[in-house]
Short mmCIF file of C-alpha atoms in Angstrom, two decimals:
data_model
loop_
_atom_site.label_atom_id
_atom_site.label_comp_id
_atom_site.label_asym_id
_atom_site.label_seq_id
_atom_site.Cartn_x
_atom_site.Cartn_y
_atom_site.Cartn_z
CA MET A 1 -14.20 20.44 86.08
CA MET A 2 -11.24 21.89 84.14
CA TYR A 3 -9.34 18.62 84.56
CA GLY A 4 -12.35 16.68 83.23
CA LEU A 5 -12.63 18.97 80.21
CA MET A 6 -8.92 18.66 79.43
CA THR A 7 -9.05 14.89 79.84
CA GLY A 8 -12.12 14.66 77.60
CA PHE A 9 -10.42 16.84 74.97
CA ARG A 10 -7.31 14.63 74.98
CA ILE A 11 -9.48 11.51 74.61
CA PHE A 12 -11.36 13.16 71.74
CA LYS A 13 -8.09 14.09 69.98
CA ASN A 14 -6.75 10.57 70.50
CA LEU A 15 -9.91 9.08 69.02
CA GLN A 16 -9.63 11.42 66.04
CA GLN A 17 -6.00 10.36 65.55
CA LYS A 18 -6.89 6.68 65.77
CA GLN A 19 -9.72 7.15 63.26
CA MET A 20 -7.32 8.84 60.83
CA GLU A 21 -4.85 5.96 61.27
CA VAL A 22 -7.57 3.40 60.58
CA LEU A 23 -8.63 5.28 57.43
CA GLN A 24 -5.00 5.42 56.29
CA TRP A 25 -4.59 1.69 56.92
CA GLN A 26 -7.77 1.00 54.93
CA LYS A 27 -6.47 3.15 52.07
CA GLU A 28 -3.08 1.41 52.08
CA PHE A 29 -4.74 -2.02 52.24
CA ALA A 30 -7.01 -1.17 49.29
CA GLN A 31 -4.00 0.11 47.34
CA THR A 32 -2.07 -3.07 48.15
CA GLN A 33 -4.97 -5.18 46.87
CA PHE A 34 -5.15 -3.08 43.71
CA GLU A 35 -1.41 -3.41 43.10
CA ALA A 36 -1.57 -7.18 43.70
CA LEU A 37 -4.42 -7.48 41.21
CA LYS A 38 -2.63 -5.25 38.72
CA ASN A 39 0.45 -7.45 38.97
CA GLN A 40 -1.63 -10.52 38.16
CA LEU A 41 -3.53 -9.03 35.24
CA ASN A 42 -1.54 -8.36 32.11
CA PRO A 43 -2.70 -5.00 30.66
CA HIS A 44 -1.55 -6.19 27.24
CA PHE A 45 -4.21 -8.91 27.36
CA LEU A 46 -6.97 -6.32 27.76
CA PHE A 47 -5.44 -4.03 25.12
CA ASN A 48 -5.09 -6.89 22.62
CA SER A 49 -8.64 -8.08 23.37
CA LEU A 50 -10.03 -4.62 22.68
CA SER A 51 -8.05 -4.46 19.43
CA VAL A 52 -9.57 -7.79 18.35
CA LEU A 53 -13.03 -6.54 19.33
CA THR A 54 -12.59 -3.43 17.18
CA SER A 55 -11.93 -5.65 14.15
CA LEU A 56 -14.83 -7.98 14.92
CA VAL A 57 -17.33 -5.14 15.20
CA TYR A 58 -16.86 -4.40 11.51
CA ALA A 59 -16.35 -7.98 10.32
CA ASP A 60 -18.83 -10.07 12.34
CA ALA A 61 -21.35 -8.36 14.62
CA ASP A 62 -22.63 -11.64 16.12
CA LYS A 63 -19.14 -12.83 17.02
CA ALA A 64 -18.32 -9.39 18.38
CA GLU A 65 -21.31 -9.67 20.74
CA GLU A 66 -20.14 -13.11 21.90
CA PHE A 67 -16.62 -11.74 22.34
CA ILE A 68 -17.89 -8.93 24.59
CA GLU A 69 -19.84 -11.42 26.71
CA LYS A 70 -16.84 -13.72 27.22
CA LEU A 71 -14.46 -10.83 27.87
CA SER A 72 -16.87 -9.52 30.50
CA ARG A 73 -17.12 -12.97 32.13
CA THR A 74 -13.34 -13.31 32.11
CA TYR A 75 -12.66 -10.05 33.92
CA ARG A 76 -15.58 -10.48 36.30
CA TYR A 77 -14.16 -13.86 37.30
CA LEU A 78 -10.66 -12.46 37.81
CA LEU A 79 -11.99 -9.65 40.00
CA ASP A 80 -14.28 -11.94 41.99
CA GLN A 81 -11.44 -14.35 42.86
CA ARG A 82 -8.75 -11.81 43.74
CA GLU A 83 -9.17 -12.05 47.53
CA LYS A 84 -9.67 -15.82 47.79
CA GLU A 85 -7.02 -18.20 49.06
CA ALA A 86 -8.22 -21.03 46.80
CA VAL A 87 -10.86 -21.60 44.11
CA LYS A 88 -12.56 -24.64 42.67
CA LEU A 89 -10.70 -26.08 39.71
CA SER A 90 -14.01 -26.20 37.82
CA LEU A 91 -14.18 -22.39 37.98
CA GLU A 92 -10.65 -22.06 36.63
CA LEU A 93 -11.50 -24.44 33.78
CA GLU A 94 -14.62 -22.39 33.00
CA PHE A 95 -12.40 -19.32 32.88
CA LEU A 96 -10.08 -21.20 30.52
CA LYS A 97 -12.94 -21.80 28.06
CA ASN A 98 -13.65 -18.08 27.85
CA PHE A 99 -9.94 -17.27 27.66
CA ARG A 100 -9.50 -19.81 24.86
CA PHE A 101 -12.31 -18.23 22.83
CA LEU A 102 -10.78 -14.76 23.23
CA THR A 103 -7.29 -15.88 22.20
CA GLU A 104 -8.62 -17.94 19.28
CA GLN A 105 -10.12 -14.77 17.81
CA ARG A 106 -6.70 -13.17 17.90
CA TYR A 107 -4.43 -16.03 16.86
CA GLY A 108 -6.76 -18.25 14.82
CA ASN A 109 -5.29 -21.67 14.05
CA LYS A 110 -1.82 -20.57 15.18
CA LEU A 111 -2.85 -21.41 18.75
CA GLN A 112 -4.49 -24.75 19.64
CA ILE A 113 -5.67 -25.41 23.21
CA THR A 114 -7.20 -28.76 24.21
CA GLU A 115 -8.49 -30.06 27.54
CA GLN A 116 -8.85 -33.51 29.07
CA VAL A 117 -10.50 -33.77 32.50
CA GLN A 118 -10.14 -37.17 34.19
CA HIS A 119 -11.56 -36.25 37.60
CA ASP A 120 -14.38 -34.27 39.16
CA ALA A 121 -12.98 -30.74 38.94
CA ASP A 122 -15.66 -29.47 41.34
CA GLN A 123 -14.02 -31.33 44.25
CA LEU A 124 -10.48 -30.07 43.64
CA PHE A 125 -8.99 -26.65 44.41
CA ILE A 126 -6.25 -24.49 42.96
CA LEU A 127 -4.75 -21.05 43.62
CA PRO A 128 -6.68 -18.16 42.02
CA HIS A 129 -5.52 -16.95 38.58
CA THR A 130 -3.24 -19.97 38.10
CA LEU A 131 -4.41 -20.65 34.55
CA LEU A 132 -4.27 -16.97 33.54
CA VAL A 133 -0.65 -16.67 34.67
CA LEU A 134 0.40 -19.94 33.02
CA MET A 135 -1.44 -19.36 29.74
CA GLU A 136 -0.07 -15.85 29.34
CA TYR A 137 3.42 -17.05 30.24
CA ILE A 138 3.31 -19.87 27.68
CA ILE A 139 1.77 -17.76 24.90
CA GLY A 140 4.08 -14.82 25.56
CA SER A 141 7.23 -16.95 25.74
CA ASN A 142 6.76 -19.06 22.60
CA THR A 143 6.46 -18.45 18.89
CA MET A 144 3.52 -19.59 16.78
CA SER A 145 2.54 -19.59 13.12
CA ALA A 146 0.01 -21.21 10.78
CA LYS A 147 2.68 -23.70 9.71
CA LYS A 148 3.91 -24.34 13.24
CA PRO A 149 1.07 -23.69 15.69
CA LEU A 150 1.58 -23.54 19.44
CA HIS A 151 -0.09 -26.60 21.01
CA ILE A 152 -1.23 -26.43 24.63
CA GLU A 153 -2.75 -29.51 26.28
CA VAL A 154 -4.46 -29.24 29.68
CA THR A 155 -4.97 -32.52 31.57
CA VAL A 156 -6.62 -32.92 34.98
CA THR A 157 -5.87 -35.93 37.21
CA PRO A 158 -6.92 -36.51 40.86
CA LYS A 159 -3.58 -35.18 42.11
CA ALA A 160 -2.37 -32.59 39.64
CA LEU A 161 -3.12 -30.44 36.64
CA PHE A 162 -0.68 -30.87 33.75
CA ILE A 163 -0.11 -28.25 31.07
CA ARG A 164 1.93 -29.58 28.16
CA HIS A 165 2.97 -27.23 25.36
CA SER A 166 5.18 -27.05 22.30
CA LEU A 167 8.79 -26.05 22.92
CA GLN A 168 9.05 -23.03 20.59
CA PRO A 169 10.83 -20.39 22.71
CA LYS A 170 11.15 -16.80 21.60
CA ASP A 171 14.60 -15.25 21.39
CA LEU A 172 13.60 -12.61 23.95
CA GLN A 173 11.62 -13.48 27.06
CA THR A 174 9.02 -11.09 28.46
CA ALA A 175 10.28 -10.15 31.93
CA HIS A 176 6.94 -9.38 33.60
CA LEU A 177 5.47 -12.73 32.47
CA LEU A 178 8.46 -14.57 33.91
CA ASP A 179 8.08 -12.61 37.15
CA GLN A 180 4.39 -13.62 37.38
CA TYR A 181 5.31 -17.24 36.68
CA ASN A 182 7.98 -17.28 39.40
CA SER A 183 5.61 -15.53 41.80
CA LEU A 184 3.03 -18.26 41.22
CA LYS A 185 5.65 -20.94 41.96
CA SER A 186 6.50 -19.14 45.20
CA ARG A 187 2.85 -19.04 46.24
CA TYR A 188 2.62 -22.81 45.86
CA ALA A 189 5.93 -23.25 47.70
CA ASP A 190 4.51 -21.21 50.59
CA MET A 191 1.80 -23.89 50.86
CA LYS A 192 4.51 -26.57 50.91
CA LYS A 193 3.42 -27.70 47.45
CA SER A 194 5.68 -27.58 44.42
CA MET A 195 4.94 -26.52 40.86
CA GLU A 196 7.30 -28.48 38.61
CA GLU A 197 8.48 -28.04 35.04
CA SER A 198 10.13 -30.67 32.85
CA ALA A 199 11.29 -30.74 29.23
CA ASP A 200 11.12 -33.51 26.64
CA GLU A 201 13.67 -32.35 24.08
CA ILE A 202 13.00 -35.29 21.75
CA ALA A 203 9.26 -34.67 21.58
CA GLY A 204 9.81 -30.91 21.66
CA MET A 205 7.40 -30.41 24.56
CA ILE A 206 7.41 -28.78 28.00
CA THR A 207 5.23 -30.09 30.85
CA ILE A 208 4.22 -27.96 33.83
CA LYS A 209 2.75 -29.85 36.79
CA ILE A 210 0.47 -27.85 39.11
CA PRO A 211 -0.51 -29.46 42.43
CA LEU A 212 -4.22 -29.75 43.20
CA PHE A 213 -5.69 -30.09 46.67
CA TYR A 214 -8.87 -30.58 48.59
CA LEU A 215 -9.89 -27.55 50.62
CA ASN A 216 -9.04 -29.18 53.96
CA ASP A 217 -5.49 -30.18 53.01
CA LYS A 218 -4.01 -26.88 51.83
CA GLN A 219 -1.46 -26.84 54.62
#
């Protein structure tokens, strides 16, 4: 009887220990997810958006209401996609529309974003947060003004998404945006797909090519 009690007690203690380990793993996993999300989301974007909203509240109540709606959609989308391996390109393009509205309220005609979709974006897939990382990298790395706006052209073909933008580099690069950009390139490389960048010095433009894929050909 004593042996049975001692054995049962040891099993109980082992189960308690295992349960504590599982809870710790869950905590660490949740923290890892949070850190990964935090690394993808630029806190300056939220801060700047809230600053714009503060101005709109006093200047244009209707536009402020629309701004809040699109900001909410933007962050809800980013949170919803954080655990996915791939997302439909159509969802990323919908995100881009909301992002464009938010940035237009801040930069006005200094920033001009256009889109041209030549294929069914609902059938193609892309890595989550690709357009957020690229847009923030381009905007944060280049100058813009009313006289010399920053042009960004987004074109979708059956094989790739092309982002072409004015070559107007800032003197100082923002390190965390460059890190996010390089991290995105590595994520595509891990899938054996390459994200390529080329410069046209004569036209003064940079082109970034992002590979697209169907869900069954990621590998």
